[in-house]
CSV table of C-alpha atoms in Angstrom, one decimal:
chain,number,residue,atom,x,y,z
A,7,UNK,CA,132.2,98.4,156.7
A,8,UNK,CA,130.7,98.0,153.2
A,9,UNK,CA,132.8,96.7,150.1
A,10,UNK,CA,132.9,97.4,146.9
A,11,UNK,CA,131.2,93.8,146.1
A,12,UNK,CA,128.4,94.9,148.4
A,13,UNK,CA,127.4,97.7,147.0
A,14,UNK,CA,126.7,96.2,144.0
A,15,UNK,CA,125.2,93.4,145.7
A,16,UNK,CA,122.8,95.8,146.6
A,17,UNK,CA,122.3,96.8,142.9
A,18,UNK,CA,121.5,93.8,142.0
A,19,UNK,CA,119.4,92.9,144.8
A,20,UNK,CA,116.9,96.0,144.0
A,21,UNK,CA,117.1,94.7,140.5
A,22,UNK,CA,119.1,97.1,138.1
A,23,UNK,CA,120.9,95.1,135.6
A,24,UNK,CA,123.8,97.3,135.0
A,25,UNK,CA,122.5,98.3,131.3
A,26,UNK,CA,120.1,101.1,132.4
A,27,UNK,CA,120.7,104.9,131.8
A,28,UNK,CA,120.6,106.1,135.2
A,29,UNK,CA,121.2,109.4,137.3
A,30,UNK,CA,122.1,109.2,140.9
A,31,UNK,CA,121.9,112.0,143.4
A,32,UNK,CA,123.8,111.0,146.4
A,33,UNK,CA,124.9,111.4,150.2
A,34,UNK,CA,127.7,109.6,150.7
A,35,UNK,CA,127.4,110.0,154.6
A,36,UNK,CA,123.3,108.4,154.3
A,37,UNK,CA,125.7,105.0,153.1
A,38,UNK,CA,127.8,104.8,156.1
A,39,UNK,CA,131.4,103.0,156.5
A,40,UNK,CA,133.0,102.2,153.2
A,41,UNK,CA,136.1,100.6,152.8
A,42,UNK,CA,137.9,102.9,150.5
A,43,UNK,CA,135.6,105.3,150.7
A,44,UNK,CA,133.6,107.5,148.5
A,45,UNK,CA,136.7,106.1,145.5
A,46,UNK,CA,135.0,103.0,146.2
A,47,UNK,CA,131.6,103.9,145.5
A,48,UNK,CA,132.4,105.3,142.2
A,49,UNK,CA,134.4,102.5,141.6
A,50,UNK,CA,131.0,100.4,142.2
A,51,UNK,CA,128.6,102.0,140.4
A,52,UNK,CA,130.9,102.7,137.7
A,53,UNK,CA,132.0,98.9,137.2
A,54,UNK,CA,128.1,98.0,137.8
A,55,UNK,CA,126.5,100.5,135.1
A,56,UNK,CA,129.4,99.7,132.7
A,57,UNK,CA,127.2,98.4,130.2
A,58,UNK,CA,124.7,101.1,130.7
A,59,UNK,CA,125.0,104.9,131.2
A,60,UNK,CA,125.9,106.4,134.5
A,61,UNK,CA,125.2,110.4,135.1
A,62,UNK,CA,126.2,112.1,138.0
A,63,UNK,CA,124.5,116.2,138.7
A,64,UNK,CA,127.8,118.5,138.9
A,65,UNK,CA,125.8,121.5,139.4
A,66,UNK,CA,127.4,124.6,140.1
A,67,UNK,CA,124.1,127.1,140.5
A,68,UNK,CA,125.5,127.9,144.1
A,69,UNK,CA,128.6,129.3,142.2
A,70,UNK,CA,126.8,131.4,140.0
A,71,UNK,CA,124.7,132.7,142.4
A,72,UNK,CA,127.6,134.0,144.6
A,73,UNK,CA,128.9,135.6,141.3
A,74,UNK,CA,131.3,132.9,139.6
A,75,UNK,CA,129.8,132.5,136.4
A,76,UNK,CA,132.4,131.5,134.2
A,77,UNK,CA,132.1,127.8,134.1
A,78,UNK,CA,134.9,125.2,133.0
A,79,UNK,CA,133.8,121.7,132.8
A,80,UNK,CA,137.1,120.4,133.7
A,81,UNK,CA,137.9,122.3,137.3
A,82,UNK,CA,134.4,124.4,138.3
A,83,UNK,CA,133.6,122.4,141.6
A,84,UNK,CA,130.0,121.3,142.1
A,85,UNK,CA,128.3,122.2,144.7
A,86,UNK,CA,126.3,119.3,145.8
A,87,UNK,CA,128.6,117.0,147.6
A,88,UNK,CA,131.6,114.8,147.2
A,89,UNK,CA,131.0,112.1,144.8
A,90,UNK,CA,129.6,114.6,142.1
A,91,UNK,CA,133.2,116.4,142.3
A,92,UNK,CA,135.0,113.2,142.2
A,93,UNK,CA,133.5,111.6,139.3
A,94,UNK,CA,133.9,114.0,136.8
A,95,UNK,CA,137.8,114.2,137.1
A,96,UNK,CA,137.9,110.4,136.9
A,97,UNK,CA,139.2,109.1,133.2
A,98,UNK,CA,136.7,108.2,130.6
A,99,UNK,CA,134.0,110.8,132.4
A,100,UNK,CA,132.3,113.1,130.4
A,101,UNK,CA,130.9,116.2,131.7
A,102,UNK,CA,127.9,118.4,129.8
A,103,UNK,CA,128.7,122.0,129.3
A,104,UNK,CA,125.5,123.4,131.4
A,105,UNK,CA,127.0,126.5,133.1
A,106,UNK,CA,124.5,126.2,136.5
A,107,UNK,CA,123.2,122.5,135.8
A,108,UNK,CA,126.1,120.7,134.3
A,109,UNK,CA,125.7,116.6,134.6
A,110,UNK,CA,128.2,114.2,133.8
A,111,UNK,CA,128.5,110.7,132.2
A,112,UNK,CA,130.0,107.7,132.0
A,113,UNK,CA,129.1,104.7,129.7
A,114,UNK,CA,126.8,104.0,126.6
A,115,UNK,CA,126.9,107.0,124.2
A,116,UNK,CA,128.0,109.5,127.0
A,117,UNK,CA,129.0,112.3,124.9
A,118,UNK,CA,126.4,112.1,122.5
A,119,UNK,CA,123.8,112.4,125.8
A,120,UNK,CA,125.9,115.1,127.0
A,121,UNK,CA,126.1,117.5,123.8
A,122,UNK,CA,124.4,120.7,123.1
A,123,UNK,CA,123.7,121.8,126.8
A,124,UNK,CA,125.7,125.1,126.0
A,125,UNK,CA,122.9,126.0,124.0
A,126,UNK,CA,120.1,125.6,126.4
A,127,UNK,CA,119.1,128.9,128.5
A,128,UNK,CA,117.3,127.6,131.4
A,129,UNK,CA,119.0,124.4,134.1
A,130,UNK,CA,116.1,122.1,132.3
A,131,UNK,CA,115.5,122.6,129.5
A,132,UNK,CA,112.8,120.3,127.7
A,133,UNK,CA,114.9,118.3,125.2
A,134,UNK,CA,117.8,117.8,127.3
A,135,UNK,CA,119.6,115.8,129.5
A,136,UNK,CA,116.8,115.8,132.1
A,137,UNK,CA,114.1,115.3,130.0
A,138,UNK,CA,116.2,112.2,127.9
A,139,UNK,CA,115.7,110.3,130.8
A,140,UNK,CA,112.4,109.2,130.1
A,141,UNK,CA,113.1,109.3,126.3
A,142,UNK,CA,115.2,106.6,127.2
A,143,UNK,CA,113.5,104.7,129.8
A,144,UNK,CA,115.7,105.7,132.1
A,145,UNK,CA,116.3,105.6,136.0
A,146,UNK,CA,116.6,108.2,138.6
A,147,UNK,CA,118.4,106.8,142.0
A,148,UNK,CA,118.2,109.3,145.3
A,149,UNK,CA,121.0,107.4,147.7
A,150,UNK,CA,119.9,108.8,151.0
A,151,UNK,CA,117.9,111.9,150.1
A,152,UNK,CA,115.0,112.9,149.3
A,153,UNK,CA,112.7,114.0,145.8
A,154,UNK,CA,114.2,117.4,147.2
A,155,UNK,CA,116.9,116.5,145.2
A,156,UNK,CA,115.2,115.1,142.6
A,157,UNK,CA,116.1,117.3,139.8
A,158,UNK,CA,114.3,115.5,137.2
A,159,UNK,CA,110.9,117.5,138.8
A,160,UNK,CA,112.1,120.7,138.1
A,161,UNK,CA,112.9,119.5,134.1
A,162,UNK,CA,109.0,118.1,134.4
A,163,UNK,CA,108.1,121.7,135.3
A,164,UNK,CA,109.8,123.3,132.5
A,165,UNK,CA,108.7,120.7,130.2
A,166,UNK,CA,104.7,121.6,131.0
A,167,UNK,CA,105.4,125.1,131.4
A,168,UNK,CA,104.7,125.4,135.1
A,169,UNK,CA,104.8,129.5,135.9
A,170,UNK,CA,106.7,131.5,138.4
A,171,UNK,CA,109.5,128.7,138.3
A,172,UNK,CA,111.9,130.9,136.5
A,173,UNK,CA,113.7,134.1,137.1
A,174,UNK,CA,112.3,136.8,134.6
A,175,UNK,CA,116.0,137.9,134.2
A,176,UNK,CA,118.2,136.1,133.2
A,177,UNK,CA,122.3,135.8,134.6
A,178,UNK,CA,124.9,136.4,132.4
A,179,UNK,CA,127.7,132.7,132.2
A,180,UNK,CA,130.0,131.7,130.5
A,181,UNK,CA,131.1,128.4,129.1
A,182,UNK,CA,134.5,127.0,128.2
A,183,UNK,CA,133.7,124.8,125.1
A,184,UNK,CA,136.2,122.3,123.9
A,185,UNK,CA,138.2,124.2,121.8
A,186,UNK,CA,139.3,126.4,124.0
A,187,UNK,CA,136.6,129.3,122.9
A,188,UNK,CA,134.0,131.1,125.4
A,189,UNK,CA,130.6,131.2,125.0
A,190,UNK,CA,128.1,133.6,126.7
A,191,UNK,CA,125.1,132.2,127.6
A,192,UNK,CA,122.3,133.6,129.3
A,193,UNK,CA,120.3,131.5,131.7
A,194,UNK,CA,117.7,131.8,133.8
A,195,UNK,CA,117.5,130.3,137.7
A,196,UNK,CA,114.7,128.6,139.3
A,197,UNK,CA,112.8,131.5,141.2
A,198,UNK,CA,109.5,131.2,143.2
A,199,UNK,CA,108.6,134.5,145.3
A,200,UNK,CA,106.5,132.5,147.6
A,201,UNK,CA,109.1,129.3,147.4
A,202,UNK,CA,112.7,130.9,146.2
A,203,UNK,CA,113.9,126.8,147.2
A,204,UNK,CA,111.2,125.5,144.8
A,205,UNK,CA,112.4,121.7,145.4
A,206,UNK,CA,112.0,121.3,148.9
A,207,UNK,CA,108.5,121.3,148.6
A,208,UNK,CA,108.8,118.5,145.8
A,209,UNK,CA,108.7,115.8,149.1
A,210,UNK,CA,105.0,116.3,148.5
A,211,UNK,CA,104.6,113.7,146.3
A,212,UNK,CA,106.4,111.2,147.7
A,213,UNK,CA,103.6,108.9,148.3
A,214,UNK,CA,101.7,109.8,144.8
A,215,UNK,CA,105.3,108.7,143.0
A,216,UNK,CA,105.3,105.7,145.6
A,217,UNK,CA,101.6,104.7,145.5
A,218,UNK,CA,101.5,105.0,141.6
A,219,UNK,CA,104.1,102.6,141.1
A,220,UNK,CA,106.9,105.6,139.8
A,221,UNK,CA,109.2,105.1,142.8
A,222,UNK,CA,110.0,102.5,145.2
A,223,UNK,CA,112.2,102.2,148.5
A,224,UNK,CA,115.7,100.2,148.2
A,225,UNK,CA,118.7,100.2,149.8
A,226,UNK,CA,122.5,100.9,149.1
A,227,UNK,CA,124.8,100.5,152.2
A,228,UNK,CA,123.0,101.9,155.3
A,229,UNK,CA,121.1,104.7,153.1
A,230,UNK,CA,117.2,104.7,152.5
A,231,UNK,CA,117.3,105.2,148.7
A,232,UNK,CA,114.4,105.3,146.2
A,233,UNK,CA,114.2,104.4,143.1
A,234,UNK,CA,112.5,106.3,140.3
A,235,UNK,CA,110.8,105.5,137.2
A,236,UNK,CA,111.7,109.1,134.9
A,237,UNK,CA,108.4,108.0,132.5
A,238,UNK,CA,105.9,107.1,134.9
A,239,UNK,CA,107.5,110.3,137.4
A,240,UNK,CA,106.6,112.1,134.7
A,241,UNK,CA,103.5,110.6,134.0
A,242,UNK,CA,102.4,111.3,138.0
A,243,UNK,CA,103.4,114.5,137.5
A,244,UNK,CA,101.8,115.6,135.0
A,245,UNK,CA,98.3,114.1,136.2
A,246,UNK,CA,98.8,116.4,139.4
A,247,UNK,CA,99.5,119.0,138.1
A,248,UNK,CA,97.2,119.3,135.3
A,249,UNK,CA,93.8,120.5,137.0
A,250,UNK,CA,96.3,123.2,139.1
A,251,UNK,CA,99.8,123.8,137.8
A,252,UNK,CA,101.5,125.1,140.5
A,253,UNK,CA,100.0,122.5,143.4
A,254,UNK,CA,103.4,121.3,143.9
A,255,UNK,CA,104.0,124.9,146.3
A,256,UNK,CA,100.7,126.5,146.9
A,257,UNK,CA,99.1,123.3,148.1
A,258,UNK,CA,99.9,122.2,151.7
A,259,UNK,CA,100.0,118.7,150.5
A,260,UNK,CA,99.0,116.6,148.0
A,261,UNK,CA,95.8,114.8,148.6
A,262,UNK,CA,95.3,111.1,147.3
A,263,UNK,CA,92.3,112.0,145.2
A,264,UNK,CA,94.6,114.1,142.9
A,265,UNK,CA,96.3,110.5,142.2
A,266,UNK,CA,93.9,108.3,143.0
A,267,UNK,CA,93.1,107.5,139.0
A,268,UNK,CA,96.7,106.3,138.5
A,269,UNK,CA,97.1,103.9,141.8
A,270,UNK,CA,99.1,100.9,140.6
């Protein structure tokens, strides 16, 4: 049964300092018993990263594709699991007004990170909160999955204009701002027709992130977790997919020699 003290244990053990700007994707059943539960690993992180800035996906694209496209940031459920819904209710969380790819904050500057997702019109959008990460150094943390759930990738995508990621139409939202207003905004979903799941091939370049010094294996609780790098991710990525833009999906895998040059 894992406390609150060792979870951040194991923070500090894979050598995080608390101050970094960081976004965790999470299974809370990869961590195994928790005393207090999934309160209590919010209550860690959040008491870790205090000095720092702690973001949480609260995506709702699952909604919106079963035709619930009004999105309020203060009671639309996410759809990815139970820490993301827990988090953004909790006091002092701030949550981005994205209406399919919404992410919320806690810490450093949190609101200012946040702002002007409303006016964005695709889930990652070059600019944004994806794509600050490696604007500001920051870190991406998968507790007990995989780069399939490595969101960042897809806002790599958008920002080299990979085609065929995006639907050609786009779905008609809208947002609840903070005053109380509505705005429409028209957004476009990620769409392959020979991958419509576009980021469960992104486990392809697990050992080119890993072997090029952009990820690494740690541990929080019982779950296999990896540490990312969002600059030198993006810095892989890019190299791949430069001589072949869409590799990532109409490659069976990818080969060493198309990482080879950036090896660590």
């Amino acid at each position: 049964m894992y406390t609150k003290s060792d979870l951040m244990e194991h923070l500090r053990l894979a050598g995080l300092t608390g101050s970094e700007t960081i976004l965790i994707h999470s299974s809370m059943k990869a961590m195994g018993p928790v005393e207090g539960g999934a309160d209590t690993v919010l209550d860690a992180w959040m008491e870790f990263f205090r000095e720092g800035l702690l973001l949480l996906p609260t995506h709702t694209w699952a909604n919106a594709d079963r035709g619930e496209t009004d999105f309020d940031p203060a009671t639309s459920e996410a759809c990815i699991g139970i820490l993301p819904n827990l988090f953004f209710r909790r006091p002092g969380v701030i949550r981005s007004l994205h209406p399919t790819h919404s992410m919320a904050g806690f810490g450093r500057d949190a609101a200012q990170y946040l702002m002007g997702e409303e006016d964005t019109c695709t889930p990652c959008a070059p600019g944004g909160c994806y794509d600050r990460l490696r604007q500001r150094g920051g870190k991406i943390l998968l507790v007990g999955v995989t780069h399939a759930r490595n969101t960042f990738i897809h806002g790599v995508e958008e920002l080299l204009c990979v085609p065929r990621r995006l639907t050609d139409k786009p779905l008609r939202t809208t947002v609840l701002l903070r005053d109380g207003s509505r705005k429409v905004v028209w957004m476009r979903r990620h769409y392959n027709e020979q991958q419509p799941l576009i980021s469960e091939d992104f486990v392809k370049l697990t050992r080119a992130l890993e072997e090029c010094g952009a990820a690494r294996n740690i541990r929080l609780g019982d779950a296999r977790c990896i540490l990312c790098d969002a600059q030198r991710t993006f810095e892989v990525i890019r190299h791949i997919l430069a001589p072949d833009p869409e590799c990532i999906i109409t490659s069976p895998e990818i080969l060493p020699e198309q990482w080879e040059a950036l090896k660590v």
